[in-house]
PDB file of C-alpha atoms and ligand atoms in Angstrom:
ATOM      1  CA  MET A 173     194.961 131.319 137.666  1.00  0.00           C
ATOM      2  CA  THR A 174     195.390 134.528 139.584  1.00  0.00           C
ATOM      3  CA  GLN A 175     198.895 135.899 139.492  1.00  0.00           C
ATOM      4  CA  SER A 176     200.515 135.757 142.890  1.00  0.00           C
ATOM      5  CA  LEU A 177     201.790 139.059 144.250  1.00  0.00           C
ATOM      6  CA  ASN A 178     202.840 140.382 147.640  1.00  0.00           C
ATOM      7  CA  SER A 179     202.995 137.087 149.431  1.00  0.00           C
ATOM      8  CA  SER A 180     205.471 135.584 146.986  1.00  0.00           C
ATOM      9  CA  ASN A 181     208.973 136.495 148.073  1.00  0.00           C
ATOM     10  CA  PRO A 182     209.920 139.757 146.354  1.00  0.00           C
ATOM     11  CA  ALA A 183     213.123 140.253 148.325  1.00  0.00           C
ATOM     12  CA  ALA A 184     216.535 140.421 146.714  1.00  0.00           C
ATOM     13  CA  ALA A 185     219.408 138.497 148.268  1.00  0.00           C
ATOM     14  CA  GLN A 186     220.911 140.527 151.120  1.00  0.00           C
ATOM     15  CA  ALA A 187     223.221 143.139 149.577  1.00  0.00           C
ATOM     16  CA  ASN A 188     226.522 143.513 151.411  1.00  0.00           C
ATOM     17  CA  SER A 189     228.814 145.358 149.030  1.00  0.00           C
ATOM     18  CA  ILE A 190     228.669 148.366 146.738  1.00  0.00           C
ATOM     19  CA  ASP A 191     228.564 145.983 143.765  1.00  0.00           C
ATOM     20  CA  ASP A 192     225.657 143.994 145.257  1.00  0.00           C
ATOM     21  CA  PHE A 193     223.722 147.233 145.684  1.00  0.00           C
ATOM     22  CA  LYS A 194     224.538 148.373 142.163  1.00  0.00           C
ATOM     23  CA  GLN A 195     223.292 145.053 140.812  1.00  0.00           C
ATOM     24  CA  ASN A 196     220.071 145.056 142.823  1.00  0.00           C
ATOM     25  CA  LEU A 197     219.395 148.659 141.884  1.00  0.00           C
ATOM     26  CA  ALA A 198     220.049 147.992 138.185  1.00  0.00           C
ATOM     27  CA  SER A 199     217.853 144.913 138.238  1.00  0.00           C
ATOM     28  CA  VAL A 200     214.893 146.743 139.830  1.00  0.00           C
ATOM     29  CA  ARG A 201     215.426 149.691 137.490  1.00  0.00           C
ATOM     30  CA  SER A 202     215.368 147.435 134.427  1.00  0.00           C
ATOM     31  CA  ARG A 203     212.139 145.793 135.625  1.00  0.00           C
ATOM     32  CA  ILE A 204     210.653 149.278 136.063  1.00  0.00           C
ATOM     33  CA  ASP A 205     211.729 150.268 132.560  1.00  0.00           C
ATOM     34  CA  ALA A 206     210.336 147.066 131.061  1.00  0.00           C
ATOM     35  CA  ALA A 207     206.999 147.510 132.871  1.00  0.00           C
ATOM     36  CA  ALA A 208     206.836 151.108 131.642  1.00  0.00           C
ATOM     37  CA  ARG A 209     207.497 150.152 128.022  1.00  0.00           C
ATOM     38  CA  LYS A 210     204.937 147.364 128.218  1.00  0.00           C
ATOM     39  CA  ALA A 211     202.385 149.930 129.358  1.00  0.00           C
ATOM     40  CA  GLY A 212     203.389 152.320 126.570  1.00  0.00           C
ATOM     41  CA  ARG A 213     204.893 154.753 129.076  1.00  0.00           C
ATOM     42  CA  ASP A 214     208.211 156.604 129.174  1.00  0.00           C
ATOM     43  CA  PRO A 215     210.496 154.843 131.702  1.00  0.00           C
ATOM     44  CA  ALA A 216     211.964 158.235 132.623  1.00  0.00           C
ATOM     45  CA  SER A 217     208.552 159.274 133.989  1.00  0.00           C
ATOM     46  CA  ILE A 218     208.873 156.750 136.833  1.00  0.00           C
ATOM     47  CA  ARG A 219     210.957 157.460 139.923  1.00  0.00           C
ATOM     48  CA  LEU A 220     212.376 154.654 142.037  1.00  0.00           C
ATOM     49  CA  LEU A 221     212.406 155.533 145.727  1.00  0.00           C
ATOM     50  CA  PRO A 222     214.614 153.034 147.607  1.00  0.00           C
ATOM     51  CA  VAL A 223     213.104 152.293 151.035  1.00  0.00           C
ATOM     52  CA  SER A 224     215.878 151.906 153.593  1.00  0.00           C
ATOM     53  CA  LYS A 225     213.884 151.405 156.801  1.00  0.00           C
ATOM     54  CA  THR A 226     215.625 149.123 159.332  1.00  0.00           C
ATOM     55  CA  VAL A 227     218.836 149.178 157.246  1.00  0.00           C
ATOM     56  CA  PRO A 228     221.775 150.153 159.505  1.00  0.00           C
ATOM     57  CA  GLU A 229     224.310 152.895 158.825  1.00  0.00           C
ATOM     58  CA  ASP A 230     227.157 150.714 157.517  1.00  0.00           C
ATOM     59  CA  ARG A 231     224.988 149.120 154.814  1.00  0.00           C
ATOM     60  CA  LEU A 232     223.392 152.480 154.025  1.00  0.00           C
ATOM     61  CA  ARG A 233     226.810 153.891 153.241  1.00  0.00           C
ATOM     62  CA  LEU A 234     227.318 151.089 150.691  1.00  0.00           C
ATOM     63  CA  ALA A 235     223.899 151.799 149.156  1.00  0.00           C
ATOM     64  CA  ILE A 236     224.732 155.491 148.912  1.00  0.00           C
ATOM     65  CA  ALA A 237     228.097 154.697 147.326  1.00  0.00           C
ATOM     66  CA  ALA A 238     226.144 152.604 144.792  1.00  0.00           C
ATOM     67  CA  GLY A 239     224.245 155.723 143.772  1.00  0.00           C
ATOM     68  CA  MET A 240     221.192 156.048 146.039  1.00  0.00           C
ATOM     69  CA  ASP A 241     220.775 159.640 147.190  1.00  0.00           C
ATOM     70  CA  PHE A 242     217.074 159.864 148.085  1.00  0.00           C
ATOM     71  CA  LEU A 243     215.911 157.324 150.671  1.00  0.00           C
ATOM     72  CA  GLY A 244     212.440 156.424 151.921  1.00  0.00           C
ATOM     73  CA  GLU A 245     211.895 155.780 155.642  1.00  0.00           C
ATOM     74  CA  ASN A 246     208.634 155.082 157.467  1.00  0.00           C
ATOM     75  CA  LYS A 247     209.627 156.228 160.969  1.00  0.00           C
ATOM     76  CA  VAL A 248     210.408 159.848 161.655  1.00  0.00           C
ATOM     77  CA  GLN A 249     212.863 159.141 164.459  1.00  0.00           C
ATOM     78  CA  GLU A 250     214.797 156.791 162.219  1.00  0.00           C
ATOM     79  CA  VAL A 251     215.114 159.604 159.661  1.00  0.00           C
ATOM     80  CA  ALA A 252     216.382 161.989 162.330  1.00  0.00           C
ATOM     81  CA  ARG A 253     218.943 159.471 163.545  1.00  0.00           C
ATOM     82  CA  LYS A 254     220.156 158.507 160.080  1.00  0.00           C
ATOM     83  CA  ALA A 255     220.281 162.103 158.859  1.00  0.00           C
ATOM     84  CA  GLU A 256     222.580 162.947 161.792  1.00  0.00           C
ATOM     85  CA  LEU A 257     224.757 159.862 161.253  1.00  0.00           C
ATOM     86  CA  LEU A 258     225.068 160.558 157.530  1.00  0.00           C
ATOM     87  CA  ALA A 259     225.396 164.333 157.763  1.00  0.00           C
ATOM     88  CA  ASP A 260     228.817 164.107 156.086  1.00  0.00           C
ATOM     89  CA  ILE A 261     227.217 163.020 152.792  1.00  0.00           C
ATOM     90  CA  PRO A 262     226.397 166.038 150.610  1.00  0.00           C
ATOM     91  CA  GLY A 263     223.033 166.053 148.853  1.00  0.00           C
ATOM     92  CA  LEU A 264     221.546 163.056 150.680  1.00  0.00           C
ATOM     93  CA  LYS A 265     217.742 163.393 150.969  1.00  0.00           C
ATOM     94  CA  PHE A 266     215.013 161.583 152.868  1.00  0.00           C
ATOM     95  CA  SER A 267     211.372 160.926 152.091  1.00  0.00           C
ATOM     96  CA  VAL A 268     209.088 160.082 155.027  1.00  0.00           C
ATOM     97  CA  ILE A 269     206.569 157.501 153.799  1.00  0.00           C
ATOM     98  CA  GLY A 270     204.971 156.453 157.101  1.00  0.00           C
ATOM     99  CA  SER A 271     202.252 158.011 159.218  1.00  0.00           C
ATOM    100  CA  LEU A 272     203.209 160.957 161.386  1.00  0.00           C
ATOM    101  CA  GLN A 273     202.074 162.075 164.819  1.00  0.00           C
ATOM    102  CA  THR A 274     201.677 165.831 164.940  1.00  0.00           C
ATOM    103  CA  ASN A 275     204.152 166.184 167.817  1.00  0.00           C
ATOM    104  CA  LYS A 276     206.910 164.785 165.585  1.00  0.00           C
ATOM    105  CA  ALA A 277     206.362 167.232 162.721  1.00  0.00           C
ATOM    106  CA  LYS A 278     209.526 169.076 163.733  1.00  0.00           C
ATOM    107  CA  PHE A 279     211.686 166.126 162.673  1.00  0.00           C
ATOM    108  CA  VAL A 280     210.098 165.987 159.231  1.00  0.00           C
ATOM    109  CA  ALA A 281     210.503 169.750 158.854  1.00  0.00           C
ATOM    110  CA  LYS A 282     214.140 169.574 159.826  1.00  0.00           C
ATOM    111  CA  TYR A 283     215.351 166.398 158.089  1.00  0.00           C
ATOM    112  CA  ALA A 284     213.008 165.406 155.255  1.00  0.00           C
ATOM    113  CA  ASP A 285     212.634 166.740 151.725  1.00  0.00           C
ATOM    114  CA  GLU A 286     209.415 164.876 151.059  1.00  0.00           C
ATOM    115  CA  PHE A 287     206.472 163.574 153.094  1.00  0.00           C
ATOM    116  CA  GLN A 288     204.194 161.022 151.465  1.00  0.00           C
ATOM    117  CA  ALA A 289     201.650 160.349 154.195  1.00  0.00           C
ATOM    118  CA  LEU A 290     199.809 163.654 154.662  1.00  0.00           C
ATOM    119  CA  ASP A 291     196.241 162.886 155.704  1.00  0.00           C
ATOM    120  CA  ASN A 292     194.936 165.526 158.113  1.00  0.00           C
ATOM    121  CA  LEU A 293     194.876 169.278 158.590  1.00  0.00           C
ATOM    122  CA  ARG A 294     196.458 169.334 162.038  1.00  0.00           C
ATOM    123  CA  GLN A 295     199.448 167.614 160.516  1.00  0.00           C
ATOM    124  CA  ALA A 296     199.581 170.181 157.697  1.00  0.00           C
ATOM    125  CA  GLU A 297     199.396 173.021 160.236  1.00  0.00           C
ATOM    126  CA  ALA A 298     202.142 171.548 162.405  1.00  0.00           C
ATOM    127  CA  LEU A 299     204.390 170.972 159.390  1.00  0.00           C
ATOM    128  CA  GLN A 300     203.815 174.510 158.084  1.00  0.00           C
ATOM    129  CA  ARG A 301     204.700 176.023 161.485  1.00  0.00           C
ATOM    130  CA  ARG A 302     207.844 173.922 161.847  1.00  0.00           C
ATOM    131  CA  LEU A 303     208.932 174.542 158.264  1.00  0.00           C
ATOM    132  CA  GLU A 304     208.695 178.279 158.929  1.00  0.00           C
ATOM    133  CA  VAL A 305     210.941 177.846 161.960  1.00  0.00           C
ATOM    134  CA  GLU A 306     213.473 175.856 159.924  1.00  0.00           C
ATOM    135  CA  ASP A 307     212.982 178.087 156.873  1.00  0.00           C
ATOM    136  CA  ARG A 308     212.516 174.996 154.725  1.00  0.00           C
ATOM    137  CA  GLN A 309     210.037 173.694 152.136  1.00  0.00           C
ATOM    138  CA  LEU A 310     208.523 170.230 151.818  1.00  0.00           C
ATOM    139  CA  ASP A 311     207.103 168.222 148.921  1.00  0.00           C
ATOM    140  CA  VAL A 312     204.012 166.318 150.023  1.00  0.00           C
ATOM    141  CA  PHE A 313     201.772 163.508 148.819  1.00  0.00           C
ATOM    142  CA  VAL A 314     198.284 163.025 150.218  1.00  0.00           C
ATOM    143  CA  GLN A 315     197.857 159.468 151.456  1.00  0.00           C
ATOM    144  CA  VAL A 316     194.644 157.778 150.375  1.00  0.00           C
ATOM    145  CA  ASN A 317     193.183 154.601 151.827  1.00  0.00           C
ATOM    146  CA  THR A 318     192.205 152.744 148.663  1.00  0.00           C
ATOM    147  CA  SER A 319     191.649 149.357 150.316  1.00  0.00           C
ATOM    148  CA  ASP A 320     189.014 150.409 152.887  1.00  0.00           C
ATOM    149  CA  GLU A 321     190.958 148.610 155.618  1.00  0.00           C
ATOM    150  CA  GLU A 322     190.458 150.169 159.044  1.00  0.00           C
ATOM    151  CA  SER A 323     194.087 149.553 159.986  1.00  0.00           C
ATOM    152  CA  LYS A 324     195.445 151.701 157.157  1.00  0.00           C
ATOM    153  CA  SER A 325     196.090 155.394 157.441  1.00  0.00           C
ATOM    154  CA  GLY A 326     195.106 157.778 154.714  1.00  0.00           C
ATOM    155  CA  LEU A 327     191.967 159.651 153.749  1.00  0.00           C
ATOM    156  CA  ALA A 328     188.911 157.944 152.336  1.00  0.00           C
ATOM    157  CA  PRO A 329     188.835 158.649 148.587  1.00  0.00           C
ATOM    158  CA  ASP A 330     185.638 160.675 148.977  1.00  0.00           C
ATOM    159  CA  ASP A 331     187.316 163.054 151.445  1.00  0.00           C
ATOM    160  CA  VAL A 332     190.371 163.890 149.369  1.00  0.00           C
ATOM    161  CA  ARG A 333     188.878 166.668 147.253  1.00  0.00           C
ATOM    162  CA  GLU A 334     187.838 168.809 150.204  1.00  0.00           C
ATOM    163  CA  PHE A 335     191.146 168.171 151.956  1.00  0.00           C
ATOM    164  CA  VAL A 336     193.279 169.107 148.963  1.00  0.00           C
ATOM    165  CA  ASN A 337     191.292 172.302 148.451  1.00  0.00           C
ATOM    166  CA  GLN A 338     192.410 173.474 151.894  1.00  0.00           C
ATOM    167  CA  LEU A 339     196.115 172.942 151.306  1.00  0.00           C
ATOM    168  CA  PRO A 340     197.042 176.145 149.418  1.00  0.00           C
ATOM    169  CA  GLN A 341     197.000 178.060 152.731  1.00  0.00           C
ATOM    170  CA  PHE A 342     200.133 176.106 153.748  1.00  0.00           C
ATOM    171  CA  ASP A 343     202.689 177.756 151.521  1.00  0.00           C
ATOM    172  CA  ARG A 344     205.637 175.681 152.738  1.00  0.00           C
ATOM    173  CA  LEU A 345     203.945 172.480 151.553  1.00  0.00           C
ATOM    174  CA  HIS A 346     204.205 171.672 147.845  1.00  0.00           C
ATOM    175  CA  VAL A 347     201.562 169.169 146.875  1.00  0.00           C
ATOM    176  CA  LYS A 348     202.854 166.699 144.288  1.00  0.00           C
ATOM    177  CA  GLY A 349     200.205 164.020 144.154  1.00  0.00           C
ATOM    178  CA  LEU A 350     198.638 161.035 145.884  1.00  0.00           C
ATOM    179  CA  MET A 351     200.093 158.022 147.662  1.00  0.00           C
ATOM    180  CA  THR A 352     198.582 154.687 148.604  1.00  0.00           C
ATOM    181  CA  LEU A 353     199.397 151.286 150.050  1.00  0.00           C
ATOM    182  CA  ALA A 354     197.496 148.584 148.192  1.00  0.00           C
ATOM    183  CA  LEU A 355     195.718 145.732 149.861  1.00  0.00           C
ATOM    184  CA  PHE A 356     198.217 143.165 151.100  1.00  0.00           C
ATOM    185  CA  SER A 357     196.903 140.212 149.176  1.00  0.00           C
ATOM    186  CA  ASP A 358     197.692 137.385 146.775  1.00  0.00           C
ATOM    187  CA  ASP A 359     194.853 138.428 144.582  1.00  0.00           C
ATOM    188  CA  SER A 360     196.352 140.597 141.875  1.00  0.00           C
ATOM    189  CA  GLU A 361     192.958 141.901 140.775  1.00  0.00           C
ATOM    190  CA  ALA A 362     192.184 143.140 144.294  1.00  0.00           C
ATOM    191  CA  VAL A 363     195.588 144.834 144.422  1.00  0.00           C
ATOM    192  CA  ARG A 364     195.094 146.314 140.972  1.00  0.00           C
ATOM    193  CA  ALA A 365     191.736 147.750 142.059  1.00  0.00           C
ATOM    194  CA  CYS A 366     193.546 149.874 144.690  1.00  0.00           C
ATOM    195  CA  PHE A 367     195.926 151.278 142.080  1.00  0.00           C
ATOM    196  CA  VAL A 368     193.087 151.963 139.646  1.00  0.00           C
ATOM    197  CA  ARG A 369     191.187 153.756 142.384  1.00  0.00           C
ATOM    198  CA  LEU A 370     194.119 156.089 143.094  1.00  0.00           C
ATOM    199  CA  ARG A 371     194.607 156.870 139.402  1.00  0.00           C
ATOM    200  CA  GLU A 372     190.919 157.556 138.834  1.00  0.00           C
ATOM    201  CA  LEU A 373     190.831 159.786 141.890  1.00  0.00           C
ATOM    202  CA  ARG A 374     193.814 161.767 140.569  1.00  0.00           C
ATOM    203  CA  ASP A 375     192.136 162.086 137.168  1.00  0.00           C
ATOM    204  CA  SER A 376     188.928 163.385 138.698  1.00  0.00           C
ATOM    205  CA  LEU A 377     190.758 165.828 140.992  1.00  0.00           C
ATOM    206  CA  ARG A 378     192.737 167.295 138.110  1.00  0.00           C
ATOM    207  CA  GLU A 379     189.693 169.264 137.040  1.00  0.00           C
ATOM    208  CA  SER A 380     188.937 170.744 140.436  1.00  0.00           C
ATOM    209  CA  VAL A 381     192.185 171.388 142.312  1.00  0.00           C
ATOM    210  CA  PRO A 382     193.209 175.002 142.929  1.00  0.00           C
ATOM    211  CA  ALA A 383     194.886 176.429 139.839  1.00  0.00           C
ATOM    212  CA  GLU A 384     198.340 176.788 141.403  1.00  0.00           C
ATOM    213  CA  MET A 385     198.350 173.154 142.492  1.00  0.00           C
ATOM    214  CA  SER A 386     199.491 170.110 140.551  1.00  0.00           C
ATOM    215  CA  ILE A 387     198.631 166.613 141.756  1.00  0.00           C
ATOM    216  CA  GLU A 388     200.071 164.609 138.891  1.00  0.00           C
ATOM    217  CA  GLU A 389     202.186 162.144 140.877  1.00  0.00           C
ATOM    218  CA  LEU A 390     200.970 158.694 141.921  1.00  0.00           C
ATOM    219  CA  SER A 391     203.150 156.998 144.554  1.00  0.00           C
ATOM    220  CA  MET A 392     202.069 153.352 144.526  1.00  0.00           C
ATOM    221  CA  GLY A 393     203.702 149.955 144.270  1.00  0.00           C
ATOM    222  CA  MET A 394     206.309 148.220 146.466  1.00  0.00           C
ATOM    223  CA  SER A 395     208.686 145.265 145.960  1.00  0.00           C
ATOM    224  CA  GLY A 396     205.861 142.771 145.468  1.00  0.00           C
ATOM    225  CA  ASP A 397     203.619 144.766 143.160  1.00  0.00           C
ATOM    226  CA  PHE A 398     205.450 147.663 141.494  1.00  0.00           C
ATOM    227  CA  GLU A 399     205.062 146.287 137.959  1.00  0.00           C
ATOM    228  CA  LEU A 400     201.305 146.162 138.372  1.00  0.00           C
ATOM    229  CA  ALA A 401     201.353 149.686 139.835  1.00  0.00           C
ATOM    230  CA  ILE A 402     203.299 150.939 136.812  1.00  0.00           C
ATOM    231  CA  ALA A 403     200.763 149.326 134.474  1.00  0.00           C
ATOM    232  CA  GLU A 404     198.136 151.404 136.308  1.00  0.00           C
ATOM    233  CA  GLY A 405     200.030 154.692 136.203  1.00  0.00           C
ATOM    234  CA  ALA A 406     202.490 154.855 139.131  1.00  0.00           C
ATOM    235  CA  THR A 407     205.022 157.690 138.810  1.00  0.00           C
ATOM    236  CA  VAL A 408     206.850 156.805 142.053  1.00  0.00           C
ATOM    237  CA  VAL A 409     207.465 153.238 143.247  1.00  0.00           C
ATOM    238  CA  ARG A 410     208.725 152.601 146.789  1.00  0.00           C
ATOM    239  CA  VAL A 411     210.983 149.561 146.849  1.00  0.00           C
ATOM    240  CA  GLY A 412     212.672 148.219 149.975  1.00  0.00           C
ATOM    241  CA  GLN A 413     213.229 144.468 150.066  1.00  0.00           C
ATOM    242  CA  GLY A 414     213.718 144.245 146.305  1.00  0.00           C
ATOM    243  CA  ILE A 415     216.892 146.313 146.749  1.00  0.00           C
ATOM    244  CA  PHE A 416     218.062 145.802 150.326  1.00  0.00           C
ATOM    245  CA  GLY A 417     217.028 142.184 150.882  1.00  0.00           C
ATOM    246  CA  ALA A 418     214.396 140.729 153.211  1.00  0.00           C
ATOM    247  CA  ARG A 419     213.493 142.616 156.390  1.00  0.00           C
ATOM    248  CA  ALA A 420     212.932 140.751 159.625  1.00  0.00           C
ATOM    249  CA  LEU A 421     209.750 142.638 160.486  1.00  0.00           C
ATOM    250  CA  PRO A 422     206.600 142.738 158.382  1.00  0.00           C
ATOM    251  CA  VAL A 423     205.413 145.969 156.801  1.00  0.00           C
ATOM    252  CA  ALA A 424     203.010 147.963 158.938  1.00  0.00           C
ATOM    253  CA  GLY A 425     200.243 149.718 157.055  1.00  0.00           C
TER     254      GLY A 425
HETATM  255  C1  PLP B 604     208.207 149.404 153.821  1.00  0.00           C
HETATM  256  C2  PLP B 604     207.396 150.226 152.902  1.00  0.00           C
HETATM  257  C3  PLP B 604     207.552 150.110 151.513  1.00  0.00           C
HETATM  258  C4  PLP B 604     208.519 149.146 150.846  1.00  0.00           C
HETATM  259  O1  PLP B 604     208.129 147.812 151.065  1.00  0.00           O
HETATM  260  P1  PLP B 604     209.019 146.627 150.437  1.00  0.00           P
HETATM  261  O2  PLP B 604     208.147 145.425 150.548  1.00  0.00           O
HETATM  262  O3  PLP B 604     210.239 146.537 151.265  1.00  0.00           O
HETATM  263  O4  PLP B 604     209.324 147.008 149.035  1.00  0.00           O
HETATM  264  C5  PLP B 604     206.786 150.944 150.699  1.00  0.00           C
HETATM  265  N1  PLP B 604     205.915 151.832 151.231  1.00  0.00           N
HETATM  266  C6  PLP B 604     205.745 151.968 152.555  1.00  0.00           C
HETATM  267  C7  PLP B 604     204.777 152.980 153.055  1.00  0.00           C
HETATM  268  C8  PLP B 604     206.476 151.171 153.439  1.00  0.00           C
HETATM  269  O5  PLP B 604     206.295 151.319 154.766  1.00  0.00           O
END
């Protein structure tokens, strides 16, 4: 029988105290470590990015007190709002993991330390210009559409090489690797195929990317499928509901 993935309920119980958050975090982290060891990989090579979208300020403060200091958000305005609300917390960082309209690049440049959904040159240009204004730098991942779904953002795998080759001109952007959202499906083999595609693309790009660039990172896997993603080489997993509890709204691709 096919292993059931995303549609099974991957959400943790709603966390409402610092201890709840510590427990949920430790439980996800130990599943990550176990999946890494099973795949013969070093657990320390896998970063857990907690995804705090829709989580309000009071619960975020508990999560931060439980040790989370780098948070993933899919909406730029939500990052801007939360960064202002939580400005009293030293060292807190945000990663923007959702698609970005060019006219909102200024918010990413001002508030984010990482952007995982880069997929067009106008976006890169707008980010570079705004980062110069803010005198900041930004780590970026190129988003790839590995499921061939029209609704998903990201570049087609065949277009990534040419795109990446144009990125060195944007010296405020530091390319780290590739990011994808797998097919939302029960069929673990169809989900796995998306992860395999991203890894194989990274492996083939390694040979051809500009010398000063490194694209080693693979950001793939969410609450419902991060163990599978780790088996296929994920170096960053983005986990929301598995830490924060179920969200009311479904994930938009
Ligand atoms: C919401 C989201 C996640 C996390 O999804 P969960 O099911 O809550 O783990 C990961 N990546 C992206 C791009 C998202 O928008």
